[in-house]
mmCIF file of C-alpha atoms in Angstrom:
data_model
loop_
_atom_site.group_PDB
_atom_site.id
_atom_site.type_symbol
_atom_site.label_atom_id
_atom_site.label_comp_id
_atom_site.label_asym_id
_atom_site.label_seq_id
_atom_site.Cartn_x
_atom_site.Cartn_y
_atom_site.Cartn_z
ATOM 1 C CA MET F 25 140.176 48.172 201.033
ATOM 2 C CA GLN F 26 143.566 49.361 199.796
ATOM 3 C CA PHE F 27 143.862 48.747 196.012
ATOM 4 C CA ARG F 28 147.279 50.294 195.433
ATOM 5 C CA ASN F 29 150.586 49.472 197.109
ATOM 6 C CA THR F 30 151.900 51.578 199.942
ATOM 7 C CA SER F 31 155.389 51.811 201.385
ATOM 8 C CA ARG F 32 154.359 49.186 203.993
ATOM 9 C CA ASN F 33 151.826 46.904 202.261
ATOM 10 C CA TYR F 34 150.865 45.376 198.944
ATOM 11 C CA GLY F 35 147.486 46.495 197.619
ATOM 12 C CA VAL F 36 144.681 44.060 196.889
ATOM 13 C CA VAL F 37 145.366 44.267 193.124
ATOM 14 C CA SER F 38 149.013 43.220 193.483
ATOM 15 C CA ARG F 39 148.087 40.419 195.874
ATOM 16 C CA SER F 40 145.335 39.188 193.553
ATOM 17 C CA PHE F 41 147.680 39.147 190.540
ATOM 18 C CA HIS F 42 150.296 37.266 192.565
ATOM 19 C CA TRP F 43 148.015 34.482 193.776
ATOM 20 C CA PHE F 44 146.074 34.146 190.541
ATOM 21 C CA LEU F 45 149.357 33.572 188.687
ATOM 22 C CA VAL F 46 150.378 31.094 191.383
ATOM 23 C CA VAL F 47 147.188 29.099 190.717
ATOM 24 C CA LEU F 48 147.776 29.174 186.950
ATOM 25 C CA ILE F 49 151.375 28.006 187.404
ATOM 26 C CA LEU F 50 150.324 25.205 189.765
ATOM 27 C CA VAL F 51 147.988 23.997 187.011
ATOM 28 C CA VAL F 52 149.899 24.610 183.796
ATOM 29 C CA ILE F 53 153.301 23.115 184.648
ATOM 30 C CA PRO F 54 152.080 19.777 186.121
ATOM 31 C CA LEU F 55 149.585 19.595 183.238
ATOM 32 C CA GLY F 56 152.439 19.870 180.726
ATOM 33 C CA PHE F 57 154.499 17.167 182.430
ATOM 34 C CA PHE F 58 151.419 14.938 182.708
ATOM 35 C CA ALA F 59 150.469 15.373 179.039
ATOM 36 C CA ASN F 60 154.029 14.658 177.949
ATOM 37 C CA LEU F 61 154.002 11.307 179.762
ATOM 38 C CA LEU F 62 150.706 10.110 178.268
ATOM 39 C CA PRO F 63 150.917 7.376 175.595
ATOM 40 C CA PHE F 64 149.447 7.881 172.130
ATOM 41 C CA ASN F 65 149.163 4.375 170.697
ATOM 42 C CA THR F 66 145.454 4.532 169.894
ATOM 43 C CA ASP F 67 142.859 7.064 168.766
ATOM 44 C CA ASP F 68 141.564 7.529 172.296
ATOM 45 C CA GLN F 69 145.052 7.915 173.769
ATOM 46 C CA LEU F 70 146.077 10.466 171.132
ATOM 47 C CA ALA F 71 142.847 12.418 171.635
ATOM 48 C CA SER F 72 143.430 12.425 175.401
ATOM 49 C CA LYS F 73 147.055 13.546 175.016
ATOM 50 C CA ALA F 74 146.031 16.328 172.640
ATOM 51 C CA PHE F 75 143.233 17.406 175.004
ATOM 52 C CA TYR F 76 145.618 17.925 177.925
ATOM 53 C CA PHE F 77 148.271 19.575 175.756
ATOM 54 C CA SER F 78 145.658 21.957 174.345
ATOM 55 C CA TRP F 79 144.722 23.049 177.860
ATOM 56 C CA HIS F 80 148.396 23.297 178.826
ATOM 57 C CA LYS F 81 149.034 25.649 175.902
ATOM 58 C CA THR F 82 145.857 27.640 176.465
ATOM 59 C CA ILE F 83 146.447 28.188 180.184
ATOM 60 C CA GLY F 84 150.061 29.068 179.448
ATOM 61 C CA ILE F 85 149.008 31.830 177.051
ATOM 62 C CA ILE F 86 146.467 33.123 179.589
ATOM 63 C CA ALA F 87 149.254 33.195 182.200
ATOM 64 C CA LEU F 88 151.445 35.142 179.746
ATOM 65 C CA PHE F 89 148.838 37.868 179.321
ATOM 66 C CA PHE F 90 148.211 38.132 183.060
ATOM 67 C CA ALA F 91 151.968 38.249 183.702
ATOM 68 C CA LEU F 92 152.314 41.156 181.278
ATOM 69 C CA ILE F 93 149.468 43.008 182.996
ATOM 70 C CA ARG F 94 150.993 42.303 186.392
ATOM 71 C CA ILE F 95 154.396 43.602 185.329
ATOM 72 C CA VAL F 96 152.853 46.810 183.989
ATOM 73 C CA TRP F 97 150.915 47.217 187.251
ATOM 74 C CA THR F 98 154.037 46.539 189.337
ATOM 75 C CA ILE F 99 156.004 49.205 187.461
ATOM 76 C CA THR F 100 153.362 51.792 188.345
ATOM 77 C CA GLN F 101 153.271 50.883 192.049
ATOM 78 C CA LYS F 102 155.382 51.614 195.076
ATOM 79 C CA LYS F 103 157.613 48.793 196.236
ATOM 80 C CA PRO F 104 156.887 48.063 199.933
ATOM 81 C CA VAL F 105 160.081 48.310 201.957
ATOM 82 C CA PRO F 106 161.487 45.228 203.719
ATOM 83 C CA VAL F 107 159.905 44.492 207.102
ATOM 84 C CA LYS F 108 163.258 43.274 208.399
ATOM 85 C CA GLU F 109 166.723 44.730 208.071
ATOM 86 C CA ASN F 110 168.330 42.086 205.849
ATOM 87 C CA SER F 111 171.902 42.019 204.671
ATOM 88 C CA LYS F 112 172.668 43.615 201.324
ATOM 89 C CA LEU F 113 173.681 40.189 199.971
ATOM 90 C CA GLU F 114 170.315 38.697 200.938
ATOM 91 C CA GLN F 115 168.454 41.620 199.358
ATOM 92 C CA TYR F 116 170.632 41.336 196.266
ATOM 93 C CA LEU F 117 169.916 37.601 195.849
ATOM 94 C CA ALA F 118 166.209 38.094 196.529
ATOM 95 C CA SER F 119 166.034 40.807 193.869
ATOM 96 C CA ILE F 120 167.809 38.592 191.310
ATOM 97 C CA ILE F 121 165.276 35.841 191.970
ATOM 98 C CA HIS F 122 162.372 38.281 191.594
ATOM 99 C CA PHE F 123 163.705 39.500 188.248
ATOM 100 C CA LEU F 124 164.271 35.927 187.058
ATOM 101 C CA LEU F 125 160.670 35.139 187.965
ATOM 102 C CA TYR F 126 159.365 38.116 185.990
ATOM 103 C CA ILE F 127 161.537 37.230 182.973
ATOM 104 C CA SER F 128 160.437 33.592 183.178
ATOM 105 C CA LEU F 129 156.753 34.502 183.415
ATOM 106 C CA ILE F 130 157.169 36.036 179.944
ATOM 107 C CA SER F 131 159.781 33.833 178.274
ATOM 108 C CA VAL F 132 158.465 30.386 179.290
ATOM 109 C CA PRO F 133 154.950 30.718 177.832
ATOM 110 C CA LEU F 134 156.210 32.802 174.904
ATOM 111 C CA THR F 135 158.749 30.144 173.821
ATOM 112 C CA GLY F 136 156.059 27.497 174.233
ATOM 113 C CA TRP F 137 153.693 29.491 172.040
ATOM 114 C CA ALA F 138 156.448 30.018 169.451
ATOM 115 C CA TYR F 139 157.170 26.266 169.487
ATOM 116 C CA HIS F 140 153.494 25.588 168.822
ATOM 117 C CA ALA F 141 153.398 28.149 165.984
ATOM 118 C CA ALA F 142 156.508 26.755 164.285
ATOM 119 C CA SER F 143 155.460 23.113 164.598
ATOM 120 C CA GLU F 144 153.564 20.696 162.451
ATOM 121 C CA GLY F 145 151.450 18.912 164.995
ATOM 122 C CA TYR F 146 148.353 18.445 167.044
ATOM 123 C CA ALA F 147 146.743 20.008 170.140
ATOM 124 C CA PRO F 148 145.427 23.392 169.011
ATOM 125 C CA VAL F 149 145.269 26.409 171.310
ATOM 126 C CA LEU F 150 141.711 26.792 172.633
ATOM 127 C CA LEU F 151 141.597 30.558 172.201
ATOM 128 C CA PRO F 152 140.334 32.685 169.286
ATOM 129 C CA LEU F 153 143.874 33.850 168.523
ATOM 130 C CA GLY F 154 144.758 31.548 165.648
ATOM 131 C CA GLN F 155 147.456 28.920 165.817
ATOM 132 C CA GLU F 156 150.356 31.035 164.542
ATOM 133 C CA LEU F 157 152.477 33.948 165.674
ATOM 134 C CA PRO F 158 153.722 36.836 163.520
ATOM 135 C CA PHE F 159 157.304 36.418 162.287
ATOM 136 C CA ILE F 160 157.404 32.728 163.374
ATOM 137 C CA PRO F 161 157.494 30.553 160.229
ATOM 138 C CA ASN F 162 156.364 26.953 160.191
ATOM 139 C CA ASN F 163 159.812 25.386 160.306
ATOM 140 C CA GLU F 164 161.168 22.299 162.058
ATOM 141 C CA ALA F 165 164.539 23.817 162.998
ATOM 142 C CA ILE F 166 162.840 26.834 164.565
ATOM 143 C CA ALA F 167 160.331 24.551 166.311
ATOM 144 C CA ILE F 168 163.173 22.476 167.797
ATOM 145 C CA LEU F 169 164.985 25.631 168.963
ATOM 146 C CA PHE F 170 161.915 26.989 170.758
ATOM 147 C CA ALA F 171 161.092 23.548 172.170
ATOM 148 C CA ASN F 172 164.582 23.321 173.677
ATOM 149 C CA LEU F 173 164.354 26.879 175.022
ATOM 150 C CA HIS F 174 160.922 26.200 176.490
ATOM 151 C CA ASN F 175 162.059 23.023 178.234
ATOM 152 C CA VAL F 176 165.230 24.528 179.718
ATOM 153 C CA LEU F 177 163.595 27.805 180.754
ATOM 154 C CA ILE F 178 160.923 25.840 182.612
ATOM 155 C CA TRP F 179 163.649 24.404 184.853
ATOM 156 C CA LEU F 180 165.185 27.860 185.360
ATOM 157 C CA PHE F 181 161.729 29.084 186.332
ATOM 158 C CA LEU F 182 161.201 26.143 188.717
ATOM 159 C CA LEU F 183 164.599 26.782 190.315
ATOM 160 C CA SER F 184 163.791 30.476 190.783
ATOM 161 C CA THR F 185 160.352 29.593 192.161
ATOM 162 C CA GLY F 186 161.861 27.117 194.610
ATOM 163 C CA LEU F 187 164.326 29.722 195.883
ATOM 164 C CA HIS F 188 161.532 32.300 196.116
ATOM 165 C CA ILE F 189 159.378 29.939 198.205
ATOM 166 C CA THR F 190 162.364 29.061 200.372
ATOM 167 C CA GLY F 191 162.991 32.752 201.059
ATOM 168 C CA ALA F 192 159.328 33.366 201.921
ATOM 169 C CA LEU F 193 159.283 30.425 204.331
ATOM 170 C CA LYS F 194 162.551 31.585 205.858
ATOM 171 C CA HIS F 195 160.968 34.966 206.629
ATOM 172 C CA HIS F 196 157.819 33.358 208.039
ATOM 173 C CA VAL F 197 159.315 30.479 210.054
ATOM 174 C CA TRP F 198 162.839 31.583 210.945
ATOM 175 C CA ASP F 199 162.650 35.382 211.017
ATOM 176 C CA LYS F 200 158.993 35.390 212.161
ATOM 177 C CA ASP F 201 158.243 38.622 210.312
ATOM 178 C CA TYR F 202 155.365 39.818 208.126
ATOM 179 C CA THR F 203 157.022 39.372 204.688
ATOM 180 C CA LEU F 204 154.812 36.428 203.662
ATOM 181 C CA LYS F 205 151.743 37.512 205.638
ATOM 182 C CA ARG F 206 151.466 40.908 203.921
ATOM 183 C CA MET F 207 151.255 39.161 200.545
ATOM 184 C CA LEU F 208 148.168 37.374 201.895
ATOM 185 C CA ILE F 209 146.375 40.179 203.712
ATOM 186 C CA HIS F 210 146.715 43.834 204.609
ATOM 187 C CA VAL F 211 148.756 43.981 207.819
ATOM 188 C CA GLU F 212 148.336 46.966 210.107
ATOM 189 C CA GLY F 213 151.283 48.488 211.905
ATOM 190 C CA VAL F 214 154.016 46.938 209.768
ATOM 191 C CA ASN F 215 157.383 48.479 210.473
ATOM 192 C CA GLY F 216 159.564 48.930 207.432
ATOM 193 C CA HIS F 217 163.224 49.525 206.810
ATOM 194 C CA THR F 218 164.123 52.010 204.127
ATOM 195 C CA THR F 219 167.551 50.584 203.289
ATOM 196 C CA GLN F 220 166.915 48.935 199.938
ATOM 197 C CA ILE F 221 169.571 48.190 197.374
ATOM 198 C CA GLU F 222 169.505 49.683 193.891
ATOM 199 C CA LYS F 223 167.370 47.458 191.609
ATOM 200 C CA PHE F 224 169.380 48.136 188.450
ATOM 201 C CA VAL F 225 172.297 45.831 189.322
ATOM 202 C CA PRO F 226 170.285 42.695 190.288
ATOM 203 C CA GLY F 227 168.021 43.283 187.285
ATOM 204 C CA ILE F 228 171.012 43.284 184.927
ATOM 205 C CA THR F 229 172.452 40.245 186.739
ATOM 206 C CA ALA F 230 169.199 38.307 186.261
ATOM 207 C CA LEU F 231 169.095 39.269 182.597
ATOM 208 C CA ILE F 232 172.698 38.097 182.134
ATOM 209 C CA ILE F 233 171.906 34.731 183.760
ATOM 210 C CA TRP F 234 168.849 34.301 181.550
ATOM 211 C CA SER F 235 170.792 35.362 178.434
ATOM 212 C CA ILE F 236 173.585 32.870 179.130
ATOM 213 C CA VAL F 237 171.045 30.038 179.404
ATOM 214 C CA VAL F 238 169.330 31.118 176.171
ATOM 215 C CA ALA F 239 172.661 31.473 174.357
ATOM 216 C CA ILE F 240 173.827 27.984 175.381
ATOM 217 C CA VAL F 241 170.553 26.347 174.306
ATOM 218 C CA THR F 242 170.492 28.287 171.023
ATOM 219 C CA LEU F 243 174.115 27.422 170.228
ATOM 220 C CA ASN F 244 173.497 23.720 170.913
ATOM 221 C CA SER F 245 170.374 23.726 168.743
ATOM 222 C CA LEU F 246 172.127 25.499 165.865
ATOM 223 C CA THR F 247 175.116 23.146 166.100
ATOM 224 C CA ALA F 248 172.818 20.120 165.951
ATOM 225 C CA GLU F 249 171.015 21.612 162.941
ATOM 226 C CA VAL F 250 174.286 22.237 161.071
ATOM 227 C CA ASN F 251 175.477 18.703 161.799
ATOM 228 C CA SER F 252 172.243 17.271 160.402
ATOM 229 C CA ILE F 253 172.562 19.014 157.020
ATOM 230 C CA GLU F 254 173.533 16.591 154.285
ATOM 231 C CA THR F 255 175.890 17.801 151.602
ATOM 232 C CA SER F 256 175.013 15.060 149.103
ATOM 233 C CA PRO F 257 172.146 15.520 146.628
ATOM 234 C CA LYS F 258 168.811 14.658 148.159
ATOM 235 C CA THR F 259 167.338 13.425 144.872
ATOM 236 C CA GLU F 260 169.375 11.155 142.643
ATOM 237 C CA ILE F 261 168.235 9.603 139.370
ATOM 238 C CA THR F 262 170.758 6.881 138.606
ATOM 239 C CA SER F 263 169.662 5.922 135.096
ATOM 240 C CA GLY F 264 167.309 6.777 132.291
ATOM 241 C CA ASN F 265 167.435 9.507 129.653
ATOM 242 C CA TRP F 266 166.493 12.373 131.974
ATOM 243 C CA ALA F 267 168.757 13.912 134.638
ATOM 244 C CA VAL F 268 166.871 15.414 137.562
ATOM 245 C CA GLN F 269 168.164 18.836 138.586
ATOM 246 C CA GLN F 270 165.883 19.292 141.570
ATOM 247 C CA GLY F 271 162.944 17.460 143.030
ATOM 248 C CA LYS F 272 160.532 17.510 145.957
ATOM 249 C CA LEU F 273 158.364 14.755 147.408
ATOM 250 C CA GLU F 274 155.769 15.787 150.016
ATOM 251 C CA ILE F 275 153.003 14.157 151.999
ATOM 252 C CA SER F 276 150.114 15.837 153.764
ATOM 253 C CA VAL F 277 147.658 14.504 156.348
ATOM 254 C CA ASN F 278 145.144 16.097 158.692
ATOM 255 C CA GLN F 279 145.538 15.728 162.437
ATOM 256 C CA PHE F 280 142.677 17.054 164.561
ATOM 257 C CA GLY F 281 141.533 18.927 161.458
ATOM 258 C CA ILE F 282 144.899 20.670 161.030
ATOM 259 C CA PRO F 283 146.925 19.850 157.881
ATOM 260 C CA ILE F 284 150.440 18.584 158.506
ATOM 261 C CA THR F 285 152.886 18.583 155.614
ATOM 262 C CA GLY F 286 156.159 16.693 155.474
ATOM 263 C CA VAL F 287 158.878 16.013 152.964
ATOM 264 C CA PHE F 288 161.024 12.989 152.069
ATOM 265 C CA GLU F 289 164.519 14.359 151.656
ATOM 266 C CA ASN F 290 166.121 11.304 150.044
ATOM 267 C CA TRP F 291 164.783 9.383 147.066
ATOM 268 C CA SER F 292 166.357 7.915 143.967
ATOM 269 C CA GLY F 293 165.475 5.957 140.862
ATOM 270 C CA THR F 294 165.094 5.788 137.093
ATOM 271 C CA ILE F 295 163.149 7.917 134.638
ATOM 272 C CA GLN F 296 162.849 6.884 130.982
ATOM 273 C CA PHE F 297 160.634 9.123 128.865
ATOM 274 C CA GLU F 298 160.073 10.119 125.239
ATOM 275 C CA PRO F 299 157.426 12.750 124.460
ATOM 276 C CA ARG F 300 154.776 11.713 121.961
ATOM 277 C CA GLU F 301 151.769 13.298 120.272
ATOM 278 C CA LEU F 302 149.607 10.189 119.927
ATOM 279 C CA ALA F 303 148.120 8.062 122.692
ATOM 280 C CA GLY F 304 150.310 5.250 123.943
ATOM 281 C CA GLU F 305 153.199 4.344 126.193
ATOM 282 C CA ALA F 306 155.772 7.127 126.602
ATOM 283 C CA GLY F 307 158.145 5.801 129.231
ATOM 284 C CA MET F 308 158.551 4.440 132.724
ATOM 285 C CA VAL F 309 159.536 5.546 136.187
ATOM 286 C CA ASP F 310 160.865 3.594 139.159
ATOM 287 C CA ILE F 311 161.470 5.491 142.398
ATOM 288 C CA THR F 312 162.782 4.238 145.763
ATOM 289 C CA ILE F 313 162.049 6.410 148.791
ATOM 290 C CA ASP F 314 164.120 6.477 151.976
ATOM 291 C CA ILE F 315 161.393 6.419 154.650
ATOM 292 C CA ASN F 316 163.804 7.486 157.400
ATOM 293 C CA SER F 317 164.435 10.742 155.528
ATOM 294 C CA LEU F 318 160.888 11.913 156.291
ATOM 295 C CA ASP F 319 160.652 15.310 157.963
ATOM 296 C CA LEU F 320 157.147 15.749 159.391
ATOM 297 C CA GLY F 321 157.952 18.348 162.005
ATOM 298 C CA SER F 322 157.189 17.592 165.638
ATOM 299 C CA VAL F 323 155.334 14.356 164.778
ATOM 300 C CA THR F 324 158.166 12.828 162.715
ATOM 301 C CA GLU F 325 159.123 10.292 165.374
ATOM 302 C CA ASN F 326 155.527 9.166 165.740
ATOM 303 C CA ALA F 327 155.065 8.904 161.953
ATOM 304 C CA LEU F 328 158.146 6.702 161.628
ATOM 305 C CA GLY F 329 157.109 4.520 164.570
ATOM 306 C CA LYS F 330 155.761 0.996 164.530
ATOM 307 C CA ASP F 331 152.094 2.034 164.402
ATOM 308 C CA PHE F 332 152.582 4.069 161.239
ATOM 309 C CA LEU F 333 155.370 3.807 158.638
ATOM 310 C CA ASN F 334 157.463 1.481 160.821
ATOM 311 C CA SER F 335 160.692 2.671 159.203
ATOM 312 C CA GLN F 336 162.825 0.277 161.246
ATOM 313 C CA GLU F 337 161.232 -2.781 159.634
ATOM 314 C CA PHE F 338 160.346 -1.144 156.307
ATOM 315 C CA PRO F 339 163.080 1.433 155.572
ATOM 316 C CA THR F 340 162.097 2.033 151.926
ATOM 317 C CA SER F 341 159.013 2.416 149.768
ATOM 318 C CA ASN F 342 158.715 2.119 146.016
ATOM 319 C CA PHE F 343 156.733 3.651 143.192
ATOM 320 C CA SER F 344 156.880 1.984 139.761
ATOM 321 C CA ALA F 345 154.749 3.089 136.844
ATOM 322 C CA ILE F 346 154.319 3.294 133.110
ATOM 323 C CA ILE F 347 154.038 6.826 131.732
ATOM 324 C CA ARG F 348 151.237 6.838 129.182
ATOM 325 C CA ARG F 349 149.967 9.453 126.797
ATOM 326 C CA THR F 350 146.174 9.808 126.649
ATOM 327 C CA SER F 351 144.209 11.943 124.237
ATOM 328 C CA ASN F 352 145.133 15.190 125.968
ATOM 329 C CA HIS F 353 147.659 14.585 128.781
ATOM 330 C CA TYR F 354 150.115 12.155 130.379
ATOM 331 C CA VAL F 355 149.257 9.773 133.197
ATOM 332 C CA ALA F 356 151.257 7.486 135.477
ATOM 333 C CA GLU F 357 149.851 3.969 135.840
ATOM 334 C CA GLY F 358 151.590 1.669 138.279
ATOM 335 C CA THR F 359 151.931 0.502 141.856
ATOM 336 C CA LEU F 360 152.819 2.148 145.149
ATOM 337 C CA THR F 361 154.481 -0.096 147.729
ATOM 338 C CA ILE F 362 154.515 0.892 151.414
ATOM 339 C CA ARG F 363 155.291 -1.511 154.275
ATOM 340 C CA ASN F 364 155.452 -4.337 151.665
ATOM 341 C CA ASP F 365 151.812 -3.689 150.743
ATOM 342 C CA PHE F 366 151.342 -2.590 147.140
ATOM 343 C CA LYS F 367 148.316 -0.932 145.609
ATOM 344 C CA PRO F 368 147.572 0.138 142.033
ATOM 345 C CA VAL F 369 147.648 3.901 141.454
ATOM 346 C CA ASN F 370 146.719 6.048 138.490
ATOM 347 C CA PHE F 371 147.061 9.832 138.387
ATOM 348 C CA PRO F 372 147.579 12.599 135.801
ATOM 349 C CA LEU F 373 150.904 14.342 135.265
ATOM 350 C CA ASP F 374 151.265 18.064 134.756
ATOM 351 C CA LEU F 375 154.138 18.064 132.252
ATOM 352 C CA GLN F 376 155.763 20.940 130.423
ATOM 353 C CA ILE F 377 158.875 20.566 128.249
ATOM 354 C CA ILE F 378 160.783 23.592 126.994
ATOM 355 C CA ASP F 379 164.207 23.278 125.322
ATOM 356 C CA ASN F 380 164.716 19.731 126.673
ATOM 357 C CA VAL F 381 163.944 20.848 130.225
ATOM 358 C CA ALA F 382 160.929 19.099 131.755
ATOM 359 C CA ASN F 383 158.891 20.466 134.641
ATOM 360 C CA VAL F 384 156.703 17.706 136.067
ATOM 361 C CA LYS F 385 154.130 17.806 138.857
ATOM 362 C CA GLY F 386 151.713 15.217 140.136
ATOM 363 C CA LYS F 387 149.597 14.332 143.130
ATOM 364 C CA LEU F 388 147.597 11.366 144.342
ATOM 365 C CA LYS F 389 145.536 10.520 147.387
ATOM 366 C CA VAL F 390 145.690 7.230 149.239
ATOM 367 C CA ASP F 391 143.931 5.725 152.220
ATOM 368 C CA ARG F 392 146.549 4.943 154.853
ATOM 369 C CA LEU F 393 144.565 1.944 156.057
ATOM 370 C CA ASP F 394 145.093 0.324 152.627
ATOM 371 C CA PHE F 395 148.751 0.049 153.654
ATOM 372 C CA LYS F 396 148.018 -0.938 157.284
ATOM 373 C CA ILE F 397 149.270 2.441 158.488
ATOM 374 C CA GLY F 398 147.877 3.608 161.836
ATOM 375 C CA GLU F 399 145.378 0.787 162.211
ATOM 376 C CA ASN F 400 144.861 1.779 165.857
ATOM 377 C CA TYR F 401 143.750 5.243 164.708
ATOM 378 C CA LEU F 402 140.398 4.666 163.041
ATOM 379 C CA ASP F 403 138.856 8.020 163.951
ATOM 380 C CA ASN F 404 139.268 10.211 160.893
ATOM 381 C CA SER F 405 139.024 13.369 163.024
ATOM 382 C CA THR F 406 142.057 12.338 165.059
ATOM 383 C CA VAL F 407 144.448 11.256 162.298
ATOM 384 C CA GLY F 408 143.083 11.673 158.795
ATOM 385 C CA LEU F 409 142.582 8.513 156.764
ATOM 386 C CA GLU F 410 143.401 10.288 153.529
ATOM 387 C CA VAL F 411 147.054 11.049 152.785
ATOM 388 C CA GLN F 412 147.996 13.271 149.865
ATOM 389 C CA ILE F 413 151.280 12.585 148.095
ATOM 390 C CA GLU F 414 152.619 15.347 145.898
ATOM 391 C CA PHE F 415 155.812 15.626 143.899
ATOM 392 C CA SER F 416 157.503 18.083 141.602
ATOM 393 C CA LEU F 417 160.771 17.839 139.698
ATOM 394 C CA ILE F 418 162.785 19.603 137.048
ATOM 395 C CA ALA F 419 164.775 17.342 134.702
ATOM 396 C CA HIS F 420 167.065 17.843 131.737
ATOM 397 C CA LYS F 421 167.200 15.423 128.841
ATOM 398 C CA SER F 422 170.596 13.721 128.790
#
């Protein structure tokens, strides 16, 4: 058994790497398309979709590692010479396709893994590697960029694969030579032709093609991100005796045991407040939240959909409360209205005032089912029932 390549044949190691990667590719790509088409309107459907996406991601990462090993092995091996005297143009095109395949075997799973690491979402990787990558922050814009790269590079990979298969079949059916057969078995007595073109030029050509595709996708993603940036203040307090200088309103929920945090970028309202030493009423707050301004990463569209916040029918939510001083701290006592359902809420405020500048923080937990949110998702392990709402703001007394 010949393990290493010779000038006439591929060794058993090279052939095994080739066909094992073929099997992984035949599984992982259809699995990704299949998972993407699955609905997620109920607990069971979401669990099923996440199950297939988890395996898609996991197999993709396995393919990445095997591709890296195969490339290292290929570099250390002889390249069998062509079994047929092909034209230089045909050899040149075949070499470009081979380089595109090698680049794609790395870039497609790597961009998918980076998309997963940068996203807020479900479907964990089923490997003991963690869910993140070094130097890839959890950021929606970065997640969108890698998602776009992943999707486009898949089609470049499929195109290269199709051309590669076409060339192999052409050799086997039309030329009737041993090009395809020697990738299946060791073929005795194979005649080879030593006229091979220099690999540097087609390698650079393939890299240029790949770079142009990446540059176009990146430019489009960055342009879309710039166009989405709002120049107006995201938090606006229209009345009251405190002017908000900056504020943040976040929500957090678990999905498949993984916390997902999002932020409402636009909210406005009124804050009236007078500090006091004794127990009693100290002011009021009335906040209106733009539901469509929610940024919840890769699951934003789902969160705003009919089964959850239903932002099309209920575009705003409201929080109205009395600010009350207790014996040792301030509390907010009022109502939270979501999807026209209102519930009483009561939570402490972490308030510090220095030189007429107030720093206020607060958090509360609600059950989403109290507001008829995600009623088809009753399994707490799929989409958490508990939602944490947290805010912070800095205001100046006007």
